[in-house]
XYZ file of N, CA and C in Angstrom:
531
model
N -0.123 2.964 -5.415
C 1.156 2.211 -5.873
C 1.078 1.734 -7.063
N 2.122 1.760 -7.932
C 2.216 1.403 -9.325
C 2.533 -0.054 -9.592
N 1.699 -1.018 -9.798
C 1.976 -2.322 -9.951
C 3.056 -2.468 -11.004
N 2.891 -1.734 -12.099
C 3.832 -1.860 -13.283
C 5.198 -1.515 -12.794
N 5.307 -0.493 -12.045
C 6.652 -0.127 -11.726
C 7.321 -1.062 -10.633
N 6.566 -1.519 -9.786
C 6.985 -2.533 -8.840
C 7.476 -3.693 -9.626
N 6.720 -4.234 -10.587
C 6.981 -5.475 -11.315
C 8.388 -5.025 -12.193
N 8.412 -3.947 -12.606
C 9.777 -3.529 -13.407
C 10.860 -3.567 -12.376
N 10.756 -3.264 -11.239
C 11.734 -3.079 -10.256
C 12.250 -4.539 -9.937
N 11.181 -5.427 -9.852
C 11.599 -6.769 -9.563
C 12.124 -7.343 -10.729
N 11.841 -7.096 -12.010
C 12.543 -7.631 -13.055
C 13.918 -7.099 -13.334
N 14.054 -5.920 -12.693
C 15.583 -5.228 -12.647
C 16.567 -6.214 -12.257
N 16.280 -6.988 -11.366
C 17.269 -8.136 -10.786
C 17.385 -9.259 -11.650
N 16.643 -9.329 -12.848
C 16.893 -10.419 -13.705
C 15.578 -11.039 -14.134
N 15.569 -11.805 -15.198
C 14.437 -12.470 -15.756
C 13.707 -13.290 -14.692
N 12.271 -13.168 -14.812
C 11.529 -13.937 -13.935
C 10.237 -14.409 -14.540
N 9.566 -15.207 -13.961
C 8.116 -15.450 -14.418
C 7.128 -15.079 -13.453
N 5.815 -14.782 -13.724
C 4.837 -14.130 -13.101
C 4.748 -14.784 -11.523
N 4.762 -16.011 -11.489
C 4.634 -16.724 -10.162
C 5.862 -16.208 -9.271
N 6.956 -16.166 -9.737
C 8.096 -15.579 -8.802
C 8.046 -14.226 -8.417
N 7.513 -13.392 -9.423
C 7.366 -11.978 -9.297
C 6.250 -11.584 -8.125
N 5.220 -12.564 -8.216
C 4.288 -12.278 -7.119
C 4.834 -12.724 -5.814
N 5.470 -13.782 -5.704
C 6.129 -14.305 -4.573
C 7.127 -13.300 -3.939
N 7.924 -12.813 -4.865
C 9.003 -11.850 -4.359
C 8.273 -10.449 -3.952
N 7.257 -10.017 -4.666
C 6.586 -8.853 -4.251
C 6.006 -9.071 -2.810
N 5.378 -10.098 -2.495
C 4.753 -10.330 -1.250
C 5.746 -10.455 -0.226
N 6.993 -10.995 -0.428
C 8.160 -11.056 0.498
C 8.736 -9.563 0.704
N 8.974 -8.814 -0.406
C 9.759 -7.635 -0.419
C 8.765 -6.599 0.272
N 7.569 -6.691 0.293
C 6.537 -5.622 0.703
C 5.547 -6.392 1.701
N 6.035 -6.906 2.828
C 5.268 -7.772 3.708
C 4.121 -7.140 4.222
N 4.051 -5.825 4.455
C 2.834 -5.313 4.957
C 1.800 -4.614 3.812
N 2.177 -4.823 2.628
C 1.352 -4.251 1.611
C 0.298 -5.416 1.199
N -0.615 -4.928 0.547
C -1.692 -5.944 0.030
C -1.095 -6.888 -0.941
N -1.232 -8.065 -0.724
C -0.663 -9.134 -1.571
C -1.075 -8.972 -3.048
N -0.332 -9.130 -4.074
C -0.749 -9.106 -5.486
C -1.502 -10.356 -5.671
N -2.483 -10.219 -6.645
C -3.177 -11.259 -7.083
C -2.567 -11.807 -8.311
N -2.555 -13.160 -8.587
C -1.718 -13.649 -9.824
C -2.457 -13.046 -11.046
N -3.721 -12.752 -11.196
C -4.322 -12.308 -12.248
C -3.701 -10.772 -12.534
N -3.637 -10.019 -11.528
C -2.997 -8.598 -11.557
C -1.609 -8.729 -12.080
N -0.807 -9.749 -11.589
C 0.434 -9.779 -12.056
C 0.608 -10.151 -13.625
N 0.019 -11.034 -14.060
C -0.041 -11.446 -15.535
C -0.723 -10.485 -16.375
N -1.755 -9.841 -15.909
C -2.217 -8.690 -16.774
C -1.283 -7.541 -16.798
N -0.619 -7.329 -15.755
C 0.248 -6.130 -15.729
C 1.514 -6.562 -16.704
N 1.940 -7.791 -16.550
C 3.107 -8.297 -17.378
C 2.631 -8.059 -18.901
N 1.521 -8.478 -19.344
C 1.047 -8.362 -20.660
C 1.094 -6.830 -21.056
N 0.666 -6.004 -20.214
C 0.617 -4.509 -20.632
C 2.054 -4.072 -20.760
N 3.033 -4.605 -19.894
C 4.402 -4.109 -20.060
C 4.918 -4.605 -21.240
N 4.738 -5.825 -21.765
C 5.166 -6.403 -22.943
C 4.631 -5.496 -24.030
N 3.028 -5.239 -24.038
C 2.427 -4.401 -25.209
C 3.278 -3.051 -25.257
N 3.676 -2.384 -24.106
C 4.015 -1.118 -24.169
C 5.582 -0.993 -24.179
N 6.111 -2.155 -24.612
C 7.681 -2.364 -24.952
C 8.634 -2.123 -23.699
N 8.023 -2.177 -22.481
C 8.649 -2.212 -21.274
C 9.266 -3.443 -20.728
N 8.773 -4.586 -21.130
C 9.311 -5.830 -20.927
C 9.117 -6.834 -22.056
N 9.679 -7.836 -22.170
C 9.573 -8.782 -23.177
C 9.639 -10.298 -22.647
N 9.058 -11.007 -23.405
C 9.131 -12.540 -23.183
C 10.467 -13.111 -23.427
N 11.232 -13.597 -22.469
C 12.480 -14.135 -22.572
C 12.472 -15.635 -22.759
N 11.482 -16.302 -23.046
C 11.349 -17.642 -23.233
C 10.317 -18.397 -22.222
N 10.482 -19.660 -22.019
C 9.786 -20.422 -21.082
C 10.697 -21.216 -20.313
N 10.095 -21.751 -19.195
C 10.960 -22.436 -18.232
C 10.003 -23.365 -17.573
N 10.351 -24.781 -17.635
C 9.744 -25.662 -17.200
C 10.078 -26.146 -15.682
N 11.370 -26.139 -15.464
C 11.901 -26.350 -14.082
C 11.329 -27.450 -13.354
N 10.986 -28.436 -13.921
C 10.380 -29.773 -13.460
C 8.859 -29.574 -13.128
N 8.316 -28.427 -13.478
C 6.924 -28.181 -13.217
C 6.266 -27.909 -14.355
N 4.996 -27.021 -14.406
C 4.391 -26.603 -15.532
C 5.183 -25.555 -16.207
N 5.100 -25.471 -17.558
C 5.724 -24.380 -18.283
C 5.471 -23.065 -17.968
N 6.305 -22.214 -17.779
C 6.020 -20.819 -17.303
C 6.843 -19.853 -18.247
N 6.157 -18.642 -18.510
C 6.755 -17.767 -19.312
C 7.738 -16.929 -18.534
N 8.865 -16.715 -19.088
C 9.779 -15.830 -18.339
C 9.878 -14.444 -18.905
N 9.798 -13.480 -18.103
C 9.770 -12.020 -18.706
C 11.133 -11.354 -18.211
N 11.480 -10.449 -19.187
C 12.590 -9.531 -18.617
C 12.319 -8.154 -19.008
N 13.020 -7.254 -18.398
C 12.818 -5.692 -18.680
C 13.597 -5.588 -19.935
N 13.148 -4.442 -20.641
C 13.690 -4.012 -21.909
C 14.440 -2.641 -21.446
N 15.434 -2.147 -22.382
C 16.051 -0.954 -22.104
C 14.983 0.116 -21.775
N 14.026 -0.004 -22.523
C 12.936 1.233 -22.231
C 12.121 0.920 -20.919
N 12.146 -0.297 -20.558
C 11.686 -0.595 -19.175
C 12.473 -0.113 -18.074
N 13.779 -0.389 -18.341
C 14.864 0.190 -17.393
C 14.797 1.785 -17.156
N 14.752 2.269 -18.500
C 14.686 3.845 -18.355
C 13.288 4.340 -17.677
N 12.170 3.680 -17.845
C 10.980 4.115 -17.301
C 11.045 3.832 -15.594
N 11.671 2.762 -15.252
C 11.701 2.431 -13.875
C 12.674 3.528 -13.294
N 13.682 3.838 -13.993
C 14.683 4.948 -13.358
C 13.864 6.335 -13.387
N 13.219 6.570 -14.347
C 12.387 7.885 -14.391
C 11.419 7.925 -13.149
N 10.785 6.808 -13.002
C 9.721 6.687 -12.029
C 10.322 6.779 -10.652
N 11.268 6.089 -10.387
C 11.918 6.059 -9.277
C 12.612 7.325 -8.599
N 12.985 8.152 -9.522
C 13.571 9.266 -9.315
C 12.455 10.487 -9.038
N 11.259 10.117 -9.497
C 10.223 11.194 -9.400
C 9.795 11.341 -7.952
N 9.650 12.574 -7.487
C 9.192 12.874 -6.196
C 7.766 12.564 -6.061
N 7.404 11.941 -5.103
C 5.992 11.694 -4.701
C 5.378 12.879 -4.031
N 4.467 13.511 -4.789
C 3.888 14.732 -4.198
C 2.946 14.425 -3.156
N 2.960 15.348 -2.051
C 2.069 15.126 -0.926
C 0.488 15.298 -1.662
N -0.330 14.632 -0.978
C -1.584 14.509 -1.547
C -2.303 15.939 -1.595
N -2.854 16.245 -2.850
C -3.424 17.468 -2.851
C -4.757 17.738 -2.020
N -5.352 16.654 -1.911
C -6.634 16.585 -1.152
C -6.468 15.687 0.007
N -6.904 15.801 1.150
C -6.866 15.015 2.187
C -8.238 14.371 2.376
N -8.396 12.967 2.074
C -9.637 12.241 2.097
C -9.543 11.464 3.349
N -10.413 11.721 4.446
C -10.320 11.128 5.728
C -11.536 10.433 5.890
N -11.662 9.074 5.844
C -12.878 8.452 6.191
C -13.376 8.720 7.544
N -12.322 8.662 8.540
C -12.747 8.833 9.942
C -13.512 10.257 10.280
N -12.913 11.258 9.543
C -13.585 12.530 9.564
C -14.924 12.646 8.950
N -15.060 11.988 7.846
C -16.272 11.970 7.156
C -17.284 11.324 8.159
N -16.870 10.121 8.675
C -17.825 9.454 9.535
C -18.259 10.303 10.893
N -17.319 11.150 11.333
C -17.680 11.861 12.434
C -18.649 13.035 12.069
N -18.529 13.635 10.872
C -19.479 14.561 10.378
C -20.860 13.902 10.109
N -20.930 12.698 9.496
C -22.198 12.031 9.295
C -22.823 11.615 10.533
N -22.122 11.256 11.487
C -22.618 10.948 12.945
C -23.321 12.147 13.416
N -22.612 13.332 13.224
C -23.508 14.463 13.787
C -24.653 14.895 12.794
N -24.498 14.791 11.463
C -25.614 15.058 10.839
C -26.831 14.128 11.060
N -26.605 12.819 11.428
C -27.567 11.708 11.497
C -27.935 11.635 12.938
N -27.582 12.590 13.689
C -28.010 12.509 15.235
C -27.178 11.357 15.893
N -26.038 10.802 15.354
C -25.500 9.816 16.067
C -24.643 10.229 17.116
N -23.554 9.351 17.535
C -22.902 9.770 18.783
C -21.360 9.786 18.171
N -20.873 10.966 17.731
C -19.518 11.077 17.161
C -18.447 10.691 18.195
N -18.726 11.036 19.435
C -17.733 10.727 20.508
C -17.549 9.250 20.756
N -18.695 8.426 20.526
C -18.504 7.031 20.794
C -17.867 6.451 19.523
N -18.146 7.067 18.413
C -17.449 6.510 17.303
C -15.927 6.845 17.379
N -15.490 7.891 17.756
C -14.115 8.321 17.968
C -13.432 7.181 18.806
N -14.083 6.934 20.063
C -13.651 5.977 20.878
C -13.478 4.682 20.366
N -14.479 4.254 19.547
C -14.330 2.784 18.915
C -13.206 2.705 17.904
N -13.183 3.772 17.281
C -12.207 3.825 16.158
C -10.649 3.950 16.725
N -10.550 4.616 17.933
C -9.272 4.688 18.693
C -8.958 3.223 19.203
N -9.917 2.375 19.724
C -9.710 1.178 20.082
C -9.187 0.149 18.906
N -9.806 0.457 17.712
C -9.416 -0.265 16.563
C -8.069 0.028 16.138
N -7.726 1.311 16.250
C -6.257 1.726 15.910
C -5.277 1.246 16.918
N -5.640 1.237 18.147
C -4.602 0.645 19.179
C -4.340 -0.797 18.996
N -5.525 -1.477 18.670
C -5.219 -2.873 18.376
C -4.382 -3.132 17.204
N -4.548 -2.419 16.141
C -3.772 -2.597 14.804
C -2.263 -2.249 15.254
N -2.120 -1.222 16.037
C -0.792 -0.870 16.480
C -0.066 -1.932 17.305
N -0.893 -2.638 18.139
C -0.285 -3.756 18.997
C 0.161 -4.869 17.919
N -0.668 -5.150 17.002
C -0.417 -6.169 15.959
C 0.984 -5.767 15.243
N 1.108 -4.619 14.724
C 2.314 -4.188 14.013
C 3.378 -4.120 14.972
N 3.217 -3.856 16.114
C 4.398 -3.821 17.108
C 4.957 -5.189 17.249
N 4.008 -6.191 17.460
C 4.386 -7.657 17.479
C 5.014 -8.071 16.331
N 4.606 -7.728 15.023
C 5.215 -8.014 13.781
C 6.573 -7.649 13.721
N 6.817 -6.267 14.054
C 8.244 -5.729 14.008
C 9.245 -6.229 15.021
N 8.648 -6.556 16.120
C 9.589 -7.073 17.290
C 9.646 -8.484 17.245
N 8.940 -9.294 16.313
C 9.203 -10.683 16.232
C 10.571 -11.195 15.920
N 10.922 -12.313 16.489
C 12.215 -12.846 16.299
C 12.225 -13.047 14.927
N 13.474 -12.638 14.278
C 13.735 -12.905 12.870
C 13.109 -11.875 11.875
N 12.505 -10.824 12.383
C 11.957 -9.766 11.547
C 12.900 -9.178 10.719
N 12.712 -9.162 9.470
C 13.676 -8.551 8.416
C 13.499 -6.970 8.589
N 14.560 -6.253 7.999
C 14.253 -4.765 8.019
C 13.160 -4.259 7.255
N 12.878 -4.898 6.103
C 11.779 -4.503 5.295
C 10.525 -4.498 6.038
N 10.346 -5.631 6.856
C 9.227 -5.682 7.776
C 9.122 -4.819 8.600
N 10.265 -4.624 9.413
C 10.323 -3.464 10.555
C 9.980 -2.111 10.001
N 10.553 -1.779 8.716
C 10.463 -0.368 8.195
C 9.014 -0.187 7.727
N 8.403 -1.327 7.176
C 6.990 -1.189 6.895
C 5.970 -1.156 7.980
N 6.328 -1.845 9.093
C 5.411 -1.722 10.281
C 5.610 -0.255 10.888
N 6.851 0.210 10.851
C 7.214 1.697 11.485
C 6.288 2.645 10.727
N 6.282 2.527 9.324
C 5.537 3.468 8.391
C 4.000 3.372 8.824
N 3.545 2.238 8.900
C 1.995 2.039 9.316
C 1.757 2.560 10.715
N 2.666 2.361 11.543
C 2.655 2.833 13.005
C 2.430 4.272 13.114
N 3.421 4.995 12.370
C 3.484 6.298 12.348
C 2.216 6.940 11.762
N 1.496 6.392 10.843
C 0.370 6.815 10.296
C -0.801 6.543 11.402
N -0.749 5.599 11.911
C -1.650 5.302 12.894
C -1.604 6.113 14.034
N -0.416 6.534 14.496
C -0.180 7.387 15.540
C -0.752 8.876 15.342
N -0.536 9.302 13.981
C -0.913 10.438 13.536
C -2.559 10.488 13.515
N -3.097 9.435 13.258
C -4.610 9.265 13.149
C -5.160 9.381 14.589
N -4.486 8.869 15.603
C -4.813 8.786 16.847
C -4.626 10.216 17.439
N -3.520 11.039 17.203
C -3.491 12.297 17.615
C -4.654 13.179 16.995
N -4.924 12.906 15.679
C -6.000 13.764 15.115
C -7.301 13.414 15.889
N -7.606 12.197 16.127
C -8.788 11.781 16.786
C -8.923 12.502 18.221
N -7.850 12.574 18.898
C -7.702 13.206 20.331
C -8.119 14.729 20.069
N -7.524 15.432 19.148
C -7.841 16.698 18.812
C -9.160 16.912 18.449
N -9.821 16.145 17.538
C -11.199 16.207 17.173
C -12.183 15.976 18.431
N -11.798 14.953 19.213
C -12.619 14.782 20.318
C -12.690 16.069 21.240
N -11.544 16.579 21.368
C -11.366 17.749 22.296
C -12.248 18.986 21.579
N -12.456 18.872 20.389
C -13.082 20.085 19.749
C -14.591 19.647 19.100
N -15.091 18.472 19.546
C -16.239 17.905 19.063
C -17.519 18.910 19.349
N -17.577 19.611 20.455
C -18.769 20.514 20.568
C -18.639 21.544 19.622
N -17.547 22.046 19.330
C -17.518 23.223 18.416
C -17.747 22.614 16.860
N -17.279 21.600 16.502
C -17.445 20.984 15.294
C -18.971 20.698 15.064
N -19.623 20.165 16.225
C -21.113 19.849 16.089
C -21.914 21.030 15.891
N -21.530 22.256 16.628
C -22.117 23.497 16.499
C -22.018 23.994 14.870
N -20.938 23.940 14.446
C -20.635 24.360 13.073
C -21.439 23.506 11.977
N -21.445 22.127 12.308
C -22.151 21.312 11.266
C -23.538 21.490 11.491
N -24.079 21.754 12.565
C -25.496 21.981 12.830
C -25.845 23.362 12.273
N -24.973 24.278 12.232
C -25.454 25.694 11.792
C -25.464 25.745 10.198
N -24.680 24.867 9.663
C -24.627 24.898 8.206
C -25.776 24.418 7.405
């Protein structure tokens, strides 16, 4: 995910300071990793350096003085370009679970036990996400974000079931190589 483009998107609704941008990011993308303040301010400095944002003044608003940033016309164009860009499917599939299954086979471990334990962890996370999305007052962004994660976890579970069913063949292939 592109932090610079997310911040440009948040600035598209009007000037803001870093603290508000971080807060709005965490509210708009509730299931995403929260942004660190340092990441926000470093990214804002780079946006200014690259001419995509500019300092619009300072705002004290009864508290400490804060620098207000706003998008530039170049920033608006960059955001529109990025938002219209099709996200290509990943050219390489990196799957930590598959890697651990193969390593368990290579190391004489128990790949079936690993898959069962991983399945248990996935199911627990799915229950957490289901609770989040069905909670009273859950907004649509939260529901959609949880649905996205749930669909990925479901795909992982289906893959784990398929792999568990083919584990003896996989073990034979790994041992033969």
